[in-house]
Short mmCIF file of C-alpha atoms in Angstrom, two decimals:
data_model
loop_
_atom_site.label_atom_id
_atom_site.label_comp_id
_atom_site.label_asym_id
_atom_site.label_seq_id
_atom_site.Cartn_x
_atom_site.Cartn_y
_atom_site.Cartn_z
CA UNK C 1 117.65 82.82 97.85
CA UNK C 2 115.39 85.35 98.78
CA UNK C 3 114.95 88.86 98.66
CA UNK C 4 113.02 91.68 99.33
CA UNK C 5 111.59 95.26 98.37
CA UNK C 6 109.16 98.24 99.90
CA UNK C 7 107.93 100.96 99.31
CA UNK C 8 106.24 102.97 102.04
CA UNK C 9 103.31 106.30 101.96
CA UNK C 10 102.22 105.25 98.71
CA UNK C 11 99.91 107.25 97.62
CA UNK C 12 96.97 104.78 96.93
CA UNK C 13 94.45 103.34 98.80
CA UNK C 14 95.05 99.44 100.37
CA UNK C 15 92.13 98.21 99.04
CA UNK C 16 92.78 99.71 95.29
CA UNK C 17 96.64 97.95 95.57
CA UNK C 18 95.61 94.65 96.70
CA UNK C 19 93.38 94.32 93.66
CA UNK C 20 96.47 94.83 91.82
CA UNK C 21 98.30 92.53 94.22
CA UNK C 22 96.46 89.69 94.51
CA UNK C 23 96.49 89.16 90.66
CA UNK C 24 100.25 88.75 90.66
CA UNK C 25 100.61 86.29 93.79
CA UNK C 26 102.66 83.66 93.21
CA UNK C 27 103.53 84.28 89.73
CA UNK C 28 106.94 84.25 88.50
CA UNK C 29 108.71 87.46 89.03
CA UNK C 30 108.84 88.49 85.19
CA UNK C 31 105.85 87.09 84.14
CA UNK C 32 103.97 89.73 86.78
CA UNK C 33 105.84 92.63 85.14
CA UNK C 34 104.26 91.71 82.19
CA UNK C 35 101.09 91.56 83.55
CA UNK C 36 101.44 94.88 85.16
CA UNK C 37 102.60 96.88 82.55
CA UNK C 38 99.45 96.69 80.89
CA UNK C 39 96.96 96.81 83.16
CA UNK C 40 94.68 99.36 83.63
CA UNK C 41 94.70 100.70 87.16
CA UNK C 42 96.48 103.11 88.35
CA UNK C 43 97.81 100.79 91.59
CA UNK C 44 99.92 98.69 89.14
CA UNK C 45 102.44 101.63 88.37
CA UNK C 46 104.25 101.39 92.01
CA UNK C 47 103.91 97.60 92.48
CA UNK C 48 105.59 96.85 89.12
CA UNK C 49 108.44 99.18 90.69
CA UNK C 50 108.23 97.09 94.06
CA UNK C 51 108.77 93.82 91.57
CA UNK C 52 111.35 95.30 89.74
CA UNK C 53 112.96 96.67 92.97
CA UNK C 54 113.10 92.74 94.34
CA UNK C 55 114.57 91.63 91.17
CA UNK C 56 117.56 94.07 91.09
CA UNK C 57 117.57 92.96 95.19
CA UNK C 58 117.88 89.44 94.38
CA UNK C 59 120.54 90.19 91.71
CA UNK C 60 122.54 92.09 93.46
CA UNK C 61 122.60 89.45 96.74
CA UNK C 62 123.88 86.81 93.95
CA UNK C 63 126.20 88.79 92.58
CA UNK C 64 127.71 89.63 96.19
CA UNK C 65 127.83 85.81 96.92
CA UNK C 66 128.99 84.61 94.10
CA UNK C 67 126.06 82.63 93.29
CA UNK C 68 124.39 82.16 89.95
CA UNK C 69 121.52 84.41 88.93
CA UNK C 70 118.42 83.91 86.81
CA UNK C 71 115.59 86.42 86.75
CA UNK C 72 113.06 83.29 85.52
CA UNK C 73 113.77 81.19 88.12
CA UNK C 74 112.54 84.07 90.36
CA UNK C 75 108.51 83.86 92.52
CA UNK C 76 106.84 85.79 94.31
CA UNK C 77 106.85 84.10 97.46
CA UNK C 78 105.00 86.92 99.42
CA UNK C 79 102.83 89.90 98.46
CA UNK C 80 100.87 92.12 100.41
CA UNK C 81 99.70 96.11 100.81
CA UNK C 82 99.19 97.16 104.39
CA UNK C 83 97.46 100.69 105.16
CA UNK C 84 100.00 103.31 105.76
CA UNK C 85 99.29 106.64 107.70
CA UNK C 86 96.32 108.60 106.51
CA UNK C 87 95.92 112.28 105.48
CA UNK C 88 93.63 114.21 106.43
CA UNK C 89 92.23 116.86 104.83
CA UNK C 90 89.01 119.50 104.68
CA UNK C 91 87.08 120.58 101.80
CA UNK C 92 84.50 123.41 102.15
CA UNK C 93 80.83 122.73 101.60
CA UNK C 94 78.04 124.57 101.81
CA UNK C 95 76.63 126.87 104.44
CA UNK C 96 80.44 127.50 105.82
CA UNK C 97 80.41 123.64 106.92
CA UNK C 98 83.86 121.75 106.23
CA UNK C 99 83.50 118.22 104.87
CA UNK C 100 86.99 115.90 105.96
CA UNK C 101 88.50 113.97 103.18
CA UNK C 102 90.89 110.98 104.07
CA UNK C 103 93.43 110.39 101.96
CA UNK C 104 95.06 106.93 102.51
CA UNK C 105 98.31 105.48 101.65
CA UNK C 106 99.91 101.98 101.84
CA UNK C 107 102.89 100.01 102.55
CA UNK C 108 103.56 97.82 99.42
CA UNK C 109 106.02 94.89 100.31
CA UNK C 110 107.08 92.36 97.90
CA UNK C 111 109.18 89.01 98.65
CA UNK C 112 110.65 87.27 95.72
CA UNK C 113 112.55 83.45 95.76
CA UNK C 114 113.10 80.10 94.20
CA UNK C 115 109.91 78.16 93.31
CA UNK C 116 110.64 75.95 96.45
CA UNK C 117 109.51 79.18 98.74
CA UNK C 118 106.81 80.00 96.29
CA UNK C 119 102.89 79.06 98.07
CA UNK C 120 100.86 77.13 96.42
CA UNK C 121 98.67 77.84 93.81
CA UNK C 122 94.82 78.31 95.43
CA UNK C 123 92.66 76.31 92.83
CA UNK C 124 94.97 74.92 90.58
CA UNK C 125 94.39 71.34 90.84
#
């Protein structure tokens, strides 16, 4: 089983979420909830959300097939935050000059399944 969630424009920069995302690569599904309710940055707000968003995916696909459903057996198979469009905006500076400021966003995608989808551990030996 596998399933999948997005969310799209968020309002974060790529390089900010993939700090976030890179810690919770091929965790278990609930374990990186856990994780990312307590960590600091700001990024881990809307990727928790993406997780949690996969979960309720995944149990709604088992409930439509009939199938048995466990949210520990669930892994985060795939993982990634892609840049989005970015905004762009002026701010005044001095002398009448105009400075722009980009404001990014990014395409968080999560892809949660049974361990046997699951990549291997990097460094665990």
């Amino acid at each position: 089983m596998e399933a999948k969630a997005q969310a799209k424009y968020v309002r974060c920069t790529p390089m900010k979420a993939r700090r976030v995302v890179d810690v919770v690569r091929g965790k278990r599904a609930v374990d990186a909830v856990g994780v990312l309710r307590f960590a600091p940055q700001a990024a881990a707000v809307p990727v928790r959300k993406v997780i949690e968003s996969a979960i309720a995916n995944a149990r709604y696909q088992a409930e439509r097939d009939g199938e048995r459903f466990d949210e520990n057996d669930l892994f985060i198979t795939e993982v990634y935050a892609d840049e989005g469009p970015t905004l762009k905006r002026f701010r005044p500076r001095a002398q009448g000059r105009a400075a722009r400021i980009l404001k990014r966003t990014s395409h968080i995608t999560v892809v949660v399944g049974d361990r046997a989808d699951a990549p291997k551990q990097e460094g665990a030996r």
